[in-house]
CSV table of C-alpha atoms and ligand atoms in Angstrom, one decimal:
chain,number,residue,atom,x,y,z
L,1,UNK,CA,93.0,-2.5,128.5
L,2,UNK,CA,92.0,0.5,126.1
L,3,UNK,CA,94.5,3.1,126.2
L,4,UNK,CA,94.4,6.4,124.3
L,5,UNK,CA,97.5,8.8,125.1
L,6,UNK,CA,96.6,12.6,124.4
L,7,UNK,CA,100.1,13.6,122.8
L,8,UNK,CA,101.8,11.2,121.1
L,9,UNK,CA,105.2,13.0,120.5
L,10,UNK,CA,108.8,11.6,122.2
L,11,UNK,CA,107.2,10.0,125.5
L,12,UNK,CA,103.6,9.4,124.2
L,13,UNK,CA,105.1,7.3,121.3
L,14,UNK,CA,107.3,5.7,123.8
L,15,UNK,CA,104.5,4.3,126.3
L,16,UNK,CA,102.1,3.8,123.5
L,17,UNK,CA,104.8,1.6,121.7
L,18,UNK,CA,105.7,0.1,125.1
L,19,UNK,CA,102.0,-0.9,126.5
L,20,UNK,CA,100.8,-1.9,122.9
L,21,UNK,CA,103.8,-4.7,123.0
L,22,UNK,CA,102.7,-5.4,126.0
L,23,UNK,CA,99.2,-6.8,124.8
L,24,UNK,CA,97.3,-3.6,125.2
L,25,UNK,CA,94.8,-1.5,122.6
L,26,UNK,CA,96.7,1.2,122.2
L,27,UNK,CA,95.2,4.9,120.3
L,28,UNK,CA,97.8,7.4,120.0
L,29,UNK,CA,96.5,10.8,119.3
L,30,UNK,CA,98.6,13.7,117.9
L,31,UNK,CA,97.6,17.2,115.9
L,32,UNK,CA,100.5,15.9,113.6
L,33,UNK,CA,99.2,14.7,110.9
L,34,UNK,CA,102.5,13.5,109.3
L,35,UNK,CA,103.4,11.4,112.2
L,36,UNK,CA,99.8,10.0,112.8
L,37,UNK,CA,99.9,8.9,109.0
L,38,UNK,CA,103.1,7.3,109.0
L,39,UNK,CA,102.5,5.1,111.9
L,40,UNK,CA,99.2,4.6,110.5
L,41,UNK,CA,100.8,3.1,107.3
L,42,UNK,CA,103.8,1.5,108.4
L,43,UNK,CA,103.8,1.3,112.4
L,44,UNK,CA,105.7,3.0,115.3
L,45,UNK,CA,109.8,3.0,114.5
L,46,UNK,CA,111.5,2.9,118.2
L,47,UNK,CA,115.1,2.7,118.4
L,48,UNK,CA,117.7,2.8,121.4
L,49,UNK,CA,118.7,1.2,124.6
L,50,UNK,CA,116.6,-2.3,123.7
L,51,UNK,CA,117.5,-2.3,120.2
L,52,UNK,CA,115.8,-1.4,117.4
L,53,UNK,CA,111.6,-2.8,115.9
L,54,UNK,CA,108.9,-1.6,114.2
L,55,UNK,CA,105.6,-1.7,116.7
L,56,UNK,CA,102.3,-2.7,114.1
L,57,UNK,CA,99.6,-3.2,116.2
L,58,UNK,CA,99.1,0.5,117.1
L,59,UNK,CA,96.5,2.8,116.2
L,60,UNK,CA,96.8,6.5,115.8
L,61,UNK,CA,94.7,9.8,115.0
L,62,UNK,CA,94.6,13.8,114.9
L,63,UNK,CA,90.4,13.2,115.2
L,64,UNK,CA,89.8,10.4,118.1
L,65,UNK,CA,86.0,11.8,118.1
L,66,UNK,CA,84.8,8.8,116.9
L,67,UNK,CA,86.4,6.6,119.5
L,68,UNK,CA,84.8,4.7,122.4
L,69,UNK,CA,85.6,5.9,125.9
L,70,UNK,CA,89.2,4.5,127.0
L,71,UNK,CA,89.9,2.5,130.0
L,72,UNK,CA,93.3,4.8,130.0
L,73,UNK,CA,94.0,8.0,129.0
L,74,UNK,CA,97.9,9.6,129.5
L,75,UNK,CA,98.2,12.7,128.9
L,76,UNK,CA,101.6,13.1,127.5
L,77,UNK,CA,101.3,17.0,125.6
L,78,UNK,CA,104.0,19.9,127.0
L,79,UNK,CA,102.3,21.0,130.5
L,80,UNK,CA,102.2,24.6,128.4
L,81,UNK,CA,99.2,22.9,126.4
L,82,UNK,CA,97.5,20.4,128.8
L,83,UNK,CA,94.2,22.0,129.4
L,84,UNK,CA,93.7,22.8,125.8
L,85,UNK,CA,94.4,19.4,124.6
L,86,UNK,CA,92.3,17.4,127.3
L,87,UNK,CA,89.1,19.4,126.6
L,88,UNK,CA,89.8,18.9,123.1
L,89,UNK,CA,90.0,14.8,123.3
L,90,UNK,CA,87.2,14.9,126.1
L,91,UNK,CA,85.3,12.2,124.0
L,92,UNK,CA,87.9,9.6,124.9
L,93,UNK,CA,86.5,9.8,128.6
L,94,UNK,CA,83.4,8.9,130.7
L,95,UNK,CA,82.8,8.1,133.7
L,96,UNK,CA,84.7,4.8,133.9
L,97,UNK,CA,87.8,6.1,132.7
L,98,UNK,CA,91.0,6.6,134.7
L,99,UNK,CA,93.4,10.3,133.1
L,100,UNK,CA,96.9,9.4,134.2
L,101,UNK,CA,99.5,12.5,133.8
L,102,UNK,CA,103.2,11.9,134.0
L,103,UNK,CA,104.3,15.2,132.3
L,104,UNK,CA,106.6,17.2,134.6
L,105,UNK,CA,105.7,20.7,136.2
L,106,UNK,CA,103.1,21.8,138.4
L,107,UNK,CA,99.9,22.5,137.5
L,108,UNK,CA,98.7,19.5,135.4
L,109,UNK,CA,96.6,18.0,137.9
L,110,UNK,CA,94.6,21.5,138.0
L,111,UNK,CA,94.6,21.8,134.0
L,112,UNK,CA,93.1,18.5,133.9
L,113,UNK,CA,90.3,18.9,136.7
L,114,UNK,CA,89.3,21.4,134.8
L,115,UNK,CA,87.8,18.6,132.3
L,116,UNK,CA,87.9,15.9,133.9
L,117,UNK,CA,86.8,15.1,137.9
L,118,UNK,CA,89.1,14.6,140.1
L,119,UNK,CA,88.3,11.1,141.1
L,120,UNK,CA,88.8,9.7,137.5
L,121,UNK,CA,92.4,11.1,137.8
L,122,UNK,CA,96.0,9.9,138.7
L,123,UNK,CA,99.6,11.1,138.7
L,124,UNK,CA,103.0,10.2,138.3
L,125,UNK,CA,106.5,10.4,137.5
L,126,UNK,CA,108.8,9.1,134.9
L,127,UNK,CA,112.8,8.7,134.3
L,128,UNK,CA,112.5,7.1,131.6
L,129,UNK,CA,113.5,9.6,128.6
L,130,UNK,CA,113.3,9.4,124.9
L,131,UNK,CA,113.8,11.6,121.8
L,132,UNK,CA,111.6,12.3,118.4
L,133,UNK,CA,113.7,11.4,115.6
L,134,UNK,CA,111.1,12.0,112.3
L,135,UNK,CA,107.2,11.3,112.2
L,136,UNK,CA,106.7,7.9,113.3
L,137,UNK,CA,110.4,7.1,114.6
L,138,UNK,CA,111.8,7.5,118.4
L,139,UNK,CA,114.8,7.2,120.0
L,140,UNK,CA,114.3,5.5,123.2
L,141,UNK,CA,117.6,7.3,125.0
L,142,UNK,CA,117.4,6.3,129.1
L,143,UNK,CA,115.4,3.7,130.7
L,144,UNK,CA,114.1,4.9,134.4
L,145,UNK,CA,111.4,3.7,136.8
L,146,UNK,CA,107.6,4.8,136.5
L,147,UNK,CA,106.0,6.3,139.8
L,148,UNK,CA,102.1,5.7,139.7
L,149,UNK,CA,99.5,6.5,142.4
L,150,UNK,CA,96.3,8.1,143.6
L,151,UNK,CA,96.0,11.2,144.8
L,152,UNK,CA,94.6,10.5,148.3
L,153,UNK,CA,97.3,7.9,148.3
L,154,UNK,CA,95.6,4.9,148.2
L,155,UNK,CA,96.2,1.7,146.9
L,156,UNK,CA,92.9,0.7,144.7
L,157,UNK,CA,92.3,-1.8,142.6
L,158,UNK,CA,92.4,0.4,139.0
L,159,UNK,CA,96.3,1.4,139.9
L,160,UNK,CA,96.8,-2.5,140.7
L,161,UNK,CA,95.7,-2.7,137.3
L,162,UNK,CA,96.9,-0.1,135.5
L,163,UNK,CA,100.7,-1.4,137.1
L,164,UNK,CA,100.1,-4.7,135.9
L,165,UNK,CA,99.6,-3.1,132.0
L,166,UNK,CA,102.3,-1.1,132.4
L,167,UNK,CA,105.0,-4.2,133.8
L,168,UNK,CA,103.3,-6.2,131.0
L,169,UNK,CA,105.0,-3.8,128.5
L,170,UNK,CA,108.4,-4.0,130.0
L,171,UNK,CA,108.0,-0.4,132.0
L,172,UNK,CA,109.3,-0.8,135.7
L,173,UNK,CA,106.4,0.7,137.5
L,174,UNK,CA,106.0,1.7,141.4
L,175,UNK,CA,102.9,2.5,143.3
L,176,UNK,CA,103.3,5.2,145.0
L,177,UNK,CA,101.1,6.7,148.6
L,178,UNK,CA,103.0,10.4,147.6
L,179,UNK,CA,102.7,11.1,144.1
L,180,UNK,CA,102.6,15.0,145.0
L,181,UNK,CA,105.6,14.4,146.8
L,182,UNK,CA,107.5,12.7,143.5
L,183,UNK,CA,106.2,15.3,141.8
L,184,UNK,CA,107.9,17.9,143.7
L,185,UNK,CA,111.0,16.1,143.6
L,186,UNK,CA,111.3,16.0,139.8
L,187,UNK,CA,110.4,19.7,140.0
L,188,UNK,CA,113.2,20.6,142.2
L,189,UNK,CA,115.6,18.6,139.4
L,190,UNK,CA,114.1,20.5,136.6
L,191,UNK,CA,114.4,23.8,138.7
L,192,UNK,CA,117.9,23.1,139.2
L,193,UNK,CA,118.8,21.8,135.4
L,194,UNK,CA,116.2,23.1,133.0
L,195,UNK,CA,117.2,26.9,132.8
L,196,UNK,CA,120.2,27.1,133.4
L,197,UNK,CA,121.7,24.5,130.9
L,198,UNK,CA,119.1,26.3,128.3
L,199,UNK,CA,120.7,29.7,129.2
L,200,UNK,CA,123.9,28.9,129.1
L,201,UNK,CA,124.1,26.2,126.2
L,202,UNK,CA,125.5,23.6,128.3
L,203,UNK,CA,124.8,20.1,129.0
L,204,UNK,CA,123.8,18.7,132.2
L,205,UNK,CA,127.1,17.2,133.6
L,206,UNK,CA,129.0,20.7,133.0
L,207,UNK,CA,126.7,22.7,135.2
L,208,UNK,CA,128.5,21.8,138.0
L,209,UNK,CA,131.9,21.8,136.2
L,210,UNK,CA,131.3,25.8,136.0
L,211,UNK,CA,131.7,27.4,140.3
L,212,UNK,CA,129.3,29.8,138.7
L,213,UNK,CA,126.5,27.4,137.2
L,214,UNK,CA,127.0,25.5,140.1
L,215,UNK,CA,126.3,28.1,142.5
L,216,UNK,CA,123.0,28.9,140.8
L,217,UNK,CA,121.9,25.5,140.4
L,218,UNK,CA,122.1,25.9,144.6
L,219,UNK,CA,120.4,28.8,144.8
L,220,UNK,CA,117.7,28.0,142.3
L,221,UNK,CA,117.0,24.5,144.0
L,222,UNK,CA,116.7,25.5,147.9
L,223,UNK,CA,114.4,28.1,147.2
L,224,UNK,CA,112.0,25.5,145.3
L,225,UNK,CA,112.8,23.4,148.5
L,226,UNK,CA,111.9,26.3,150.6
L,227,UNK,CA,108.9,26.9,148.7
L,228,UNK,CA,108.1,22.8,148.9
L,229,UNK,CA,108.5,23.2,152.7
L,230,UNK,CA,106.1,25.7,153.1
L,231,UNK,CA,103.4,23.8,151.1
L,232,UNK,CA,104.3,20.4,153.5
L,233,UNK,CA,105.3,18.2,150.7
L,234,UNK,CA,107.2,15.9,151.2
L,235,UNK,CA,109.8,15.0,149.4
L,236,UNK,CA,111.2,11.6,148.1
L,237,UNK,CA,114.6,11.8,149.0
L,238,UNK,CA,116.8,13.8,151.3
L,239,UNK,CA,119.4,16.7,150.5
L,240,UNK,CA,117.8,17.9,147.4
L,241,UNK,CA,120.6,19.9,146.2
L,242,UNK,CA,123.0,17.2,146.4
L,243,UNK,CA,120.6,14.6,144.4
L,244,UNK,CA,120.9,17.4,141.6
L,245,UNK,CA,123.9,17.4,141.0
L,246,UNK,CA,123.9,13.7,141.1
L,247,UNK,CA,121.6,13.7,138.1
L,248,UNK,CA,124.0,16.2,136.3
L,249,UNK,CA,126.7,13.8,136.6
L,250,UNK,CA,124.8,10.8,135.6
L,251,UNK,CA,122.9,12.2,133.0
L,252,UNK,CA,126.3,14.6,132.1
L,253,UNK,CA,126.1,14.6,128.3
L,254,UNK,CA,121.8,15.0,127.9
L,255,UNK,CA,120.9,18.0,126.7
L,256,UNK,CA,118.1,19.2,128.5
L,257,UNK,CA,114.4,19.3,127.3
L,258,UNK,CA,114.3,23.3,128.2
L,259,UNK,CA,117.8,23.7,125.9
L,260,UNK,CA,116.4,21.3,122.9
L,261,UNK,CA,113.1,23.2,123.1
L,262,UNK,CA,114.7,26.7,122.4
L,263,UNK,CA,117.7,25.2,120.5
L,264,UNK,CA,114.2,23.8,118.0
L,265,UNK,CA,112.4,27.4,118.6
L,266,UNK,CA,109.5,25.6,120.5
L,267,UNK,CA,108.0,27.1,123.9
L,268,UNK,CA,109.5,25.6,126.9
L,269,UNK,CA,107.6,24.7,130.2
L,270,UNK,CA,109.3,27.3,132.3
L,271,UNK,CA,106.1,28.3,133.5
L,272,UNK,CA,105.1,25.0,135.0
L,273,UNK,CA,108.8,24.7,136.3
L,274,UNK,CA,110.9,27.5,137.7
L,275,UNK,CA,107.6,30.3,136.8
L,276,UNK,CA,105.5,27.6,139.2
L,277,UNK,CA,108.1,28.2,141.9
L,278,UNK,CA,107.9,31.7,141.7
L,279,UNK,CA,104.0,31.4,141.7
L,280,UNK,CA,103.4,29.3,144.2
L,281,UNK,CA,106.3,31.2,146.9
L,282,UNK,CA,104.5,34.2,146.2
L,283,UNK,CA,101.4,32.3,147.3
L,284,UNK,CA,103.1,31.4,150.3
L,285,UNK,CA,105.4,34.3,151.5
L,286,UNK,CA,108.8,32.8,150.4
L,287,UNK,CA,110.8,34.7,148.0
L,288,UNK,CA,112.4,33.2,145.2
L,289,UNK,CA,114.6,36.2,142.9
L,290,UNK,CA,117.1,33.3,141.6
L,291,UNK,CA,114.1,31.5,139.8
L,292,UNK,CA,112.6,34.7,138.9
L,293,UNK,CA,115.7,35.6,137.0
L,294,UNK,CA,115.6,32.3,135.7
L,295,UNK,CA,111.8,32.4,134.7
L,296,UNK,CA,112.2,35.8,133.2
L,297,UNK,CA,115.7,35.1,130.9
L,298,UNK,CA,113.9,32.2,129.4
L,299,UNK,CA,111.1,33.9,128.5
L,300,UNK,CA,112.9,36.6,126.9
L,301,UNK,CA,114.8,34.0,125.1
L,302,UNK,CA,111.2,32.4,124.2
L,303,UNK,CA,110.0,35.7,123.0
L,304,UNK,CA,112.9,36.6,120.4
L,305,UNK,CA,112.9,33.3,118.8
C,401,NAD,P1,106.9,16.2,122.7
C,401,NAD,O1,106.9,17.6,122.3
C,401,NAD,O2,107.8,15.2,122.0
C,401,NAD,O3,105.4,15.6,122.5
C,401,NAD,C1,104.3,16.4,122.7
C,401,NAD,C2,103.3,16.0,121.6
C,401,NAD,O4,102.1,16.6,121.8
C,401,NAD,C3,103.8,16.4,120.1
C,401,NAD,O5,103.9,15.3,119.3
C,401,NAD,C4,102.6,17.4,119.7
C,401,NAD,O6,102.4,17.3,118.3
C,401,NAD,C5,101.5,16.9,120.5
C,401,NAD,N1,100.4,17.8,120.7
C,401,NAD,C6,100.4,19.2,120.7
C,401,NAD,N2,99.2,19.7,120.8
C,401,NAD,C7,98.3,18.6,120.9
C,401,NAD,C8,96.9,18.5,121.1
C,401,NAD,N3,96.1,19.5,121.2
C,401,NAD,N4,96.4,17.2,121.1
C,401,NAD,C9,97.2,16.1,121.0
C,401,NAD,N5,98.5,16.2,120.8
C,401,NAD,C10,99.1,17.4,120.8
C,401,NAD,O7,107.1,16.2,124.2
C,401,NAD,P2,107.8,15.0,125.2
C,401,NAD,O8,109.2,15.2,125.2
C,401,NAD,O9,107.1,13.7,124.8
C,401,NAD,O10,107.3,15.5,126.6
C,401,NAD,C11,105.9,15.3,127.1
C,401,NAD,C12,105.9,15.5,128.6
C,401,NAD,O11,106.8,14.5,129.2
C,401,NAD,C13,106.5,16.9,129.0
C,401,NAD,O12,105.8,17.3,130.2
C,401,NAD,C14,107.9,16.6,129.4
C,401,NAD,O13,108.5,17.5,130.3
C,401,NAD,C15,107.8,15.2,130.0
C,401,NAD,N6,109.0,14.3,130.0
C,401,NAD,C16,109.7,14.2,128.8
C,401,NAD,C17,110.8,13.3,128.9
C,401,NAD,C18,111.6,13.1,127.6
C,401,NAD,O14,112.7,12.4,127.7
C,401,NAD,N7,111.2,13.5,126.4
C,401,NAD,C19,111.2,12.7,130.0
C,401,NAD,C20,110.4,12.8,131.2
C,401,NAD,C21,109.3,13.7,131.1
C-alpha cells in the first residue's frame, strides 16, 4: 500500500516508521526541513518500549508535489493546523484515495472535508504515544491500541485493508461501527487532563493527588459529558469521570501534550479540546464556565509566551 502521512513529527514518524517495517511504501511529509533531510540521509531513528533501530526504507519530503496519488494518507499535523496542511498536500490525493485522521480534538473531520470529500475519509483513535527527540529520532514512550472505522460505521473492504497494513507493522488495530463515539471519549480524557496539568505544571497522576485539581478535573469532564449527551454520542465506556482519573493514575508521571507544548512555547490544541466543548454546548444550550475558564487561562498562557 502507498502511504503518505501529512505531519511527520512525534506520531507521524511513529506510524510511518511502524507501517514502512511492516512492508508498506511509506512518504513522510514535514515543513521541517532538518528532519526530512536527516531521515532522508540516514533513515528514521526510533527508540523505546521495543528497543532501539534505525528504519531505511522510508521516504520523506517538505514538497510531495511531485508524488503519485497515495493509497493512504494520515494526517498526523496539531488539529490547530489540519485544514491548512491538507489543502496544502492535496496532490497526494484523488479519487481513489482513502484520508485517515487520528489526531485528537473535534473538528478534524470538518477541516478535512473541506479538501477532501467525505467519502474518501476515515477516523480514529490512538493510545499509542511517542515523543520527538531531534530531527529524524523518536522516542516511542507507550504502546496502546488503534481504533479505525468509517464514518457511517460500516465495515468495507478498504478499512479490512487498511487494518491488515496497519497489524502488518506491529500496530494493534480495531475496527470500529462508532469512531465519533471514540472520539468523544478521548476528548472527554483530554478535557479532563490537558489543561489543567498545563496550568498547574503537574503531571497526570498528581491531578488527582491535589482535592482541588481533582475537583476540576470533575467539573471540566461532566460538562463535556453533558455536552456529548446532548449531541447523542455515545460513548465507549461508562462513568467517564472515573475512566479519567484511571488514565491519571496509569499514565501518572506523562507530562501532558498541552503542558510540553507551552513548556516548548508551541500553540496547544485547546481550541479543538476544551474551546470545542465550550463551542459545541453553546451550540446546544448546555453551559460549560469550568472549560471556559480552562479554554481562556490557556490561551492567555499561549498569548504571553
Ligand atoms: P508533533 O508536533 O510532534 O508533529 C506535528 C508535525 O507536523 C511536526 O513535525 C510539524 O513540523 C508538522 N507540520 C506542521 N505544519 C505542517 C504542514 N503544513 N505540512 C506538513 N507537516 C506539518 O505532534 P504529535 O505529538 O505527533 O501530534 C500529532 C497529533 O496526534 C495531535 O493531534 C496530537 O494531539 C495527537 N496525539 C499525539 C500523541 C503523542 O503521544 N504525541 C498521542 C496521541 C495523539
Amino acid at each position: 500500500m502507498k502511504i503518505a502521512i501529512i505531519g511527520a513529527g512525534a506520531m507521524g514518524s511513529l506510524y510511518g516508521g511502524l507501517l514502512a517495517e511492516g512492508g508498506q511504501e511509506v512518504l513522510l511529509v514535514d515543513v521541517w526541513q532538518e528532519h526530512v533531510d536527516t531521515i532522508n540521509q540516514w533513515g528514521l531513528s526510533m527508540e523505546g518500549v521495543n528497543g532501539h533501530r534505525t528504519i531505511k526504507n522510508i521516504k520523506a519530503t517538505t514538497n510531495p508535489s511531485y508524488a503519485e496519488a497515495m493509497d493512504l494518507v494520515i494526517v498526523f499535523v496539531k488539529s490547530t493546523i489540519t485544514h491548512i496542511a491538507v489543502s496544502q498536500h492535496k496532490k497526494l490525493c484523488d479519487n481513489n484515495t482513502t484520508v485517515l485522521t487520528l489526531q485528537n480534538g473535534l473538528g478534524n473531520i470538518e477541516k478535512i472535508m473541506e479538501t477532501i470529500d467525505k467519502k474518501n475519509i476515515i477516523a480514529g483513535t490512538t493510545a499509542q504515544g511517542c515523543t520527538l527527540l531531534a530531527p529524524g529520532k523518536i522516542n516511542h514512550a507507550g504502546v496502546g491500541d488503534t481504533y479505525i472505522g468509517e464514518l457511517d460505521g460500516t465495515t468495507s473492504p478498504r478499512i479490512k485493508e487498511i487494518h491488515k497494513a496497519f497489524t502488518a507493522g506491529g500496530l494493534k488495530t480495531n475496527i470500529s461501527n462508532n469512531v465519533l463515539g471514540l472520539i468523544w471519549g478521548k476528548l472527554l480524557v483530554n478535557v479532563g487532563i490537558n489543561a489543567l496539568t498545563a496550568i498547574t505544571n503537574l503531571r497526570n497522576g498528581q491531578l488527582v493527588e491535589f482535592e482541588e485539581t481533582e475537583e476540576l478535573l470533575e467539573l471540566a469532564v461532566e460538562e463535556a459529558l453533558a455536552v456529548a449527551m446532548a449531541r447523542g454520542i455515545e460513548l465507549p465506556y461508562g462513568d467517564p469521570v472515573a475512566h479519567t482519573k484511571k488514565i491519571c493514575r496509569a499514565t501518572a508521571l506523562n507530562k501532558s501534550s498541552m503542558l510540553q507544548d507551552l513548556l516548548n512555547k508551541r500553540k496547544t490544541e485547546i481550541a479543538m479540546i476544551n474551546g470545542a466543548v465550550v463551542t459545541e454546548g453553546e451550540k446546544l444550550g448546555v453551559k460549560t464556565p469550568v472549560n471556559k475558564v480552562l479554554t481562556n487561562l490557556i490561551t492567555v498562557l499561549e498569548k504571553n509566551q
